[in-house]
Amino acid sequence: MKKVVILDYGSGNLRSAERALARVGADVTVTADAQAALDADGLVVPGVGAFAACMDGLRAVDGPRIIDRRLAGGRPVLGICVGMQILFERGVEHGHDAEGCGEWPGVVEPLEAPVLPHMGWNTVDAPTGSVLFDGLADERFYFVHSYGVRDFPLAAEGGPPSPLAKPKVTWAEHGDRFVAGVENGPLSATQFHPEKSGDAGAALLTNWLNTLA
């Protein structure tokens, strides 16, 4: 049984995430303890609310360092909703520009859509070879957000050559196109809530658990 820590930094659907992961067979602990977060087979970083407030909470429990240390050792991390957004460089909300964890270049900004928030079920466009979305073509996932990443330069074609594999990026549309998921070595993330996405979300979490050593 894989040991998973959900990082408790004062934000996110902690209990629903805990139940969803337990449902698919994980041994789940919800804690802010840094050593437990470092030692777990997998770390989940949830997030609900404003980008800047989530970053303040994350820093209060040394979250950016925990994430960095895990990734440096190739240890899996999964960000969910604002827990995905804070992995990017910056977030711009209500005119306030906040610094993120900087694991990926990119800016979290308001979606350009006639109706916000983007709330409810939506399909996604997953890339060939996706592990998270394996077996989940045409499934729908549950979104609740008004902000997103609309441009992901690290995944763009025609960039400078690199020995590192490009991230696998999953997109969705609501008004315009935005990042719905990322798979980048040990670092994965979804803009939607797998813990609220029924059987499709459970299957995605199972796919992630199966990547844990």
GROMACS .gro file of C-alpha atoms in nm:
model
  213
    1MET     CA    1   0.000   0.000   0.000
    2LYS     CA    2   0.146   0.334  -0.108
    3LYS     CA    3   0.186   0.598   0.164
    4VAL     CA    4   0.052   0.938   0.056
    5VAL     CA    5   0.067   1.263   0.251
    6ILE     CA    6  -0.180   1.542   0.176
    7LEU     CA    7  -0.001   1.860   0.278
    8ASP     CA    8  -0.214   2.054   0.524
    9TYR     CA    9  -0.128   2.421   0.486
   10GLY     CA   10  -0.472   2.563   0.552
   11SER     CA   11  -0.616   2.530   0.202
   12GLY     CA   12  -0.791   2.269  -0.004
   13ASN     CA   13  -1.048   1.995   0.014
   14LEU     CA   14  -0.840   1.792   0.254
   15ARG     CA   15  -1.102   1.543   0.368
   16SER     CA   16  -1.255   1.481   0.026
   17ALA     CA   17  -0.905   1.428  -0.115
   18GLU     CA   18  -0.825   1.196   0.174
   19ARG     CA   19  -1.140   0.990   0.111
   20ALA     CA   20  -1.080   0.973  -0.263
   21LEU     CA   21  -0.723   0.850  -0.223
   22ALA     CA   22  -0.820   0.599   0.045
   23ARG     CA   23  -1.094   0.474  -0.188
   24VAL     CA   24  -0.834   0.377  -0.448
   25GLY     CA   25  -0.611   0.201  -0.197
   26ALA     CA   26  -0.365   0.458  -0.065
   27ASP     CA   27  -0.253   0.482   0.299
   28VAL     CA   28  -0.332   0.853   0.346
   29THR     CA   29  -0.215   1.100   0.610
   30VAL     CA   30  -0.321   1.466   0.626
   31THR     CA   31  -0.043   1.663   0.796
   32ALA     CA   32   0.177   1.972   0.788
   33ASP     CA   33   0.473   1.772   0.923
   34ALA     CA   34   0.769   1.828   0.691
   35GLN     CA   35   0.943   1.499   0.760
   36ALA     CA   36   0.627   1.299   0.694
   37ALA     CA   37   0.579   1.491   0.368
   38LEU     CA   38   0.938   1.418   0.265
   39ASP     CA   39   0.922   1.050   0.357
   40ALA     CA   40   0.589   0.962   0.191
   41ASP     CA   41   0.577   0.769  -0.136
   42GLY     CA   42   0.365   1.049  -0.280
   43LEU     CA   43   0.282   1.406  -0.177
   44VAL     CA   44  -0.045   1.578  -0.271
   45VAL     CA   45  -0.059   1.960  -0.264
   46PRO     CA   46  -0.425   2.073  -0.264
   47GLY     CA   47  -0.546   2.429  -0.292
   48VAL     CA   48  -0.866   2.633  -0.293
   49GLY     CA   49  -0.907   3.010  -0.301
   50ALA     CA   50  -0.667   3.289  -0.392
   51PHE     CA   51  -0.319   3.224  -0.530
   52ALA     CA   52  -0.142   3.467  -0.294
   53ALA     CA   53  -0.318   3.333   0.017
   54CYS     CA   54  -0.231   2.976  -0.078
   55MET     CA   55   0.134   3.072  -0.124
   56ASP     CA   56   0.136   3.240   0.218
   57GLY     CA   57  -0.002   2.922   0.374
   58LEU     CA   58   0.241   2.703   0.184
   59ARG     CA   59   0.541   2.909   0.294
   60ALA     CA   60   0.421   2.892   0.656
   61VAL     CA   61   0.471   2.514   0.655
   62ASP     CA   62   0.791   2.526   0.444
   63GLY     CA   63   0.601   2.383   0.149
   64PRO     CA   64   0.818   2.520  -0.135
   65ARG     CA   65   1.131   2.362   0.018
   66ILE     CA   66   0.949   2.032   0.073
   67ILE     CA   67   0.836   2.026  -0.290
   68ASP     CA   68   1.186   2.116  -0.413
   69ARG     CA   69   1.352   1.846  -0.204
   70ARG     CA   70   1.109   1.579  -0.317
   71LEU     CA   71   1.152   1.669  -0.683
   72ALA     CA   72   1.530   1.680  -0.650
   73GLY     CA   73   1.513   1.319  -0.537
   74GLY     CA   74   1.264   1.218  -0.805
   75ARG     CA   75   0.986   1.173  -0.547
   76PRO     CA   76   0.633   1.221  -0.686
   77VAL     CA   77   0.425   1.531  -0.613
   78LEU     CA   78   0.067   1.592  -0.732
   79GLY     CA   79  -0.084   1.943  -0.726
   80ILE     CA   80  -0.462   1.988  -0.741
   81CYS     CA   81  -0.653   2.305  -0.846
   82VAL     CA   82  -0.475   2.605  -0.686
   83GLY     CA   83  -0.221   2.344  -0.575
   84MET     CA   84  -0.137   2.318  -0.944
   85GLN     CA   85  -0.143   2.694  -1.005
   86ILE     CA   86   0.109   2.773  -0.730
   87LEU     CA   87   0.364   2.548  -0.900
   88PHE     CA   88   0.399   2.814  -1.172
   89GLU     CA   89   0.608   3.130  -1.153
   90ARG     CA   90   0.339   3.389  -1.087
   91GLY     CA   91  -0.026   3.444  -1.021
   92VAL     CA   92  -0.213   3.764  -1.108
   93GLU     CA   93  -0.546   3.803  -0.930
   94HIS     CA   94  -0.743   4.123  -0.870
   95GLY     CA   95  -0.443   4.325  -0.987
   96HIS     CA   96  -0.214   4.159  -0.732
   97ASP     CA   97   0.096   3.991  -0.874
   98ALA     CA   98   0.218   3.711  -0.645
   99GLU     CA   99   0.524   3.490  -0.672
  100GLY     CA  100   0.464   3.115  -0.700
  101CYS     CA  101   0.690   2.816  -0.644
  102GLY     CA  102   0.849   2.858  -0.987
  103GLU     CA  103   0.867   2.490  -1.077
  104TRP     CA  104   0.732   2.583  -1.422
  105PRO     CA  105   0.742   2.910  -1.617
  106GLY     CA  106   0.403   3.062  -1.673
  107VAL     CA  107   0.145   3.299  -1.529
  108VAL     CA  108  -0.188   3.217  -1.366
  109GLU     CA  109  -0.431   3.482  -1.489
  110PRO     CA  110  -0.804   3.537  -1.536
  111LEU     CA  111  -0.969   3.316  -1.793
  112GLU     CA  112  -1.123   3.496  -2.088
  113ALA     CA  113  -1.474   3.352  -2.082
  114PRO     CA  114  -1.827   3.493  -2.090
  115VAL     CA  115  -1.922   3.310  -1.769
  116LEU     CA  116  -1.697   3.278  -1.465
  117PRO     CA  117  -1.621   3.086  -1.260
  118HIS     CA  118  -1.576   2.785  -1.483
  119MET     CA  119  -1.779   2.549  -1.267
  120GLY     CA  120  -1.888   2.198  -1.356
  121TRP     CA  121  -1.793   1.907  -1.578
  122ASN     CA  122  -1.571   1.943  -1.881
  123THR     CA  123  -1.374   1.724  -2.118
  124VAL     CA  124  -0.997   1.753  -2.160
  125ASP     CA  125  -0.751   1.707  -2.445
  126ALA     CA  126  -0.473   1.480  -2.314
  127PRO     CA  127  -0.150   1.422  -2.507
  128THR     CA  128  -0.038   1.092  -2.655
  129GLY     CA  129   0.148   0.889  -2.396
  130SER     CA  130  -0.020   1.046  -2.094
  131VAL     CA  131   0.004   0.827  -1.785
  132LEU     CA  132  -0.247   1.021  -1.573
  133PHE     CA  133  -0.515   1.004  -1.842
  134ASP     CA  134  -0.444   0.650  -1.959
  135GLY     CA  135  -0.779   0.485  -2.035
  136LEU     CA  136  -0.969   0.810  -1.975
  137ALA     CA  137  -1.030   0.938  -2.328
  138ASP     CA  138  -1.357   1.133  -2.352
  139GLU     CA  139  -1.412   1.134  -1.975
  140ARG     CA  140  -1.531   1.449  -1.799
  141PHE     CA  141  -1.377   1.606  -1.489
  142TYR     CA  142  -1.504   1.858  -1.234
  143PHE     CA  143  -1.366   2.213  -1.247
  144VAL     CA  144  -1.420   2.514  -1.018
  145HIS     CA  145  -1.198   2.811  -1.106
  146SER     CA  146  -1.182   3.155  -1.264
  147TYR     CA  147  -0.806   3.163  -1.321
  148GLY     CA  148  -0.572   2.943  -1.516
  149VAL     CA  149  -0.254   2.912  -1.720
  150ARG     CA  150  -0.328   3.003  -2.081
  151ASP     CA  151   0.028   2.986  -2.214
  152PHE     CA  152   0.287   2.722  -2.120
  153PRO     CA  153   0.617   2.815  -2.293
  154LEU     CA  154   0.807   2.515  -2.159
  155ALA     CA  155   0.580   2.282  -2.357
  156ALA     CA  156   0.578   2.487  -2.677
  157GLU     CA  157   0.717   2.342  -2.997
  158GLY     CA  158   1.022   2.501  -3.156
  159GLY     CA  159   1.196   2.603  -2.832
  160PRO     CA  160   1.568   2.564  -2.766
  161PRO     CA  161   1.696   2.204  -2.756
  162SER     CA  162   1.708   2.046  -2.411
  163PRO     CA  163   1.815   1.707  -2.275
  164LEU     CA  164   1.501   1.711  -2.062
  165ALA     CA  165   1.172   1.575  -2.193
  166LYS     CA  166   0.905   1.838  -2.249
  167PRO     CA  167   0.617   1.827  -2.003
  168LYS     CA  168   0.308   1.645  -2.121
  169VAL     CA  169   0.033   1.907  -2.107
  170THR     CA  170  -0.340   1.840  -2.104
  171TRP     CA  171  -0.565   2.127  -2.216
  172ALA     CA  172  -0.930   2.218  -2.169
  173GLU     CA  173  -1.150   2.496  -2.301
  174HIS     CA  174  -1.386   2.740  -2.132
  175GLY     CA  175  -1.405   3.056  -2.336
  176ASP     CA  176  -1.041   3.002  -2.428
  177ARG     CA  177  -0.786   2.726  -2.383
  178PHE     CA  178  -0.612   2.667  -2.050
  179VAL     CA  179  -0.387   2.408  -1.889
  180ALA     CA  180  -0.594   2.129  -1.730
  181GLY     CA  181  -0.308   1.897  -1.636
  182VAL     CA  182   0.069   1.858  -1.647
  183GLU     CA  183   0.297   1.554  -1.626
  184ASN     CA  184   0.664   1.644  -1.588
  185GLY     CA  185   0.874   1.362  -1.444
  186PRO     CA  186   0.788   1.328  -1.074
  187LEU     CA  187   0.577   1.647  -1.079
  188SER     CA  188   0.214   1.614  -1.188
  189ALA     CA  189  -0.086   1.842  -1.149
  190THR     CA  190  -0.449   1.892  -1.243
  191GLN     CA  191  -0.655   2.211  -1.258
  192PHE     CA  192  -0.972   2.012  -1.198
  193HIS     CA  193  -1.061   1.821  -0.880
  194PRO     CA  194  -1.008   1.446  -0.926
  195GLU     CA  195  -1.151   1.392  -0.578
  196LYS     CA  196  -1.481   1.541  -0.701
  197SER     CA  197  -1.475   1.375  -1.043
  198GLY     CA  198  -1.639   1.043  -0.962
  199ASP     CA  199  -1.511   0.727  -1.127
  200ALA     CA  200  -1.300   0.919  -1.379
  201GLY     CA  201  -1.122   1.102  -1.098
  202ALA     CA  202  -1.071   0.777  -0.908
  203ALA     CA  203  -0.917   0.620  -1.218
  204LEU     CA  204  -0.681   0.917  -1.257
  205LEU     CA  205  -0.574   0.893  -0.893
  206THR     CA  206  -0.516   0.520  -0.941
  207ASN     CA  207  -0.297   0.596  -1.244
  208TRP     CA  208  -0.096   0.839  -1.030
  209LEU     CA  209  -0.064   0.592  -0.742
  210ASN     CA  210   0.070   0.335  -0.986
  211THR     CA  211   0.362   0.568  -1.064
  212LEU     CA  212   0.476   0.574  -0.701
  213ALA     CA  213   0.782   0.365  -0.623
   0.00000   0.00000   0.00000
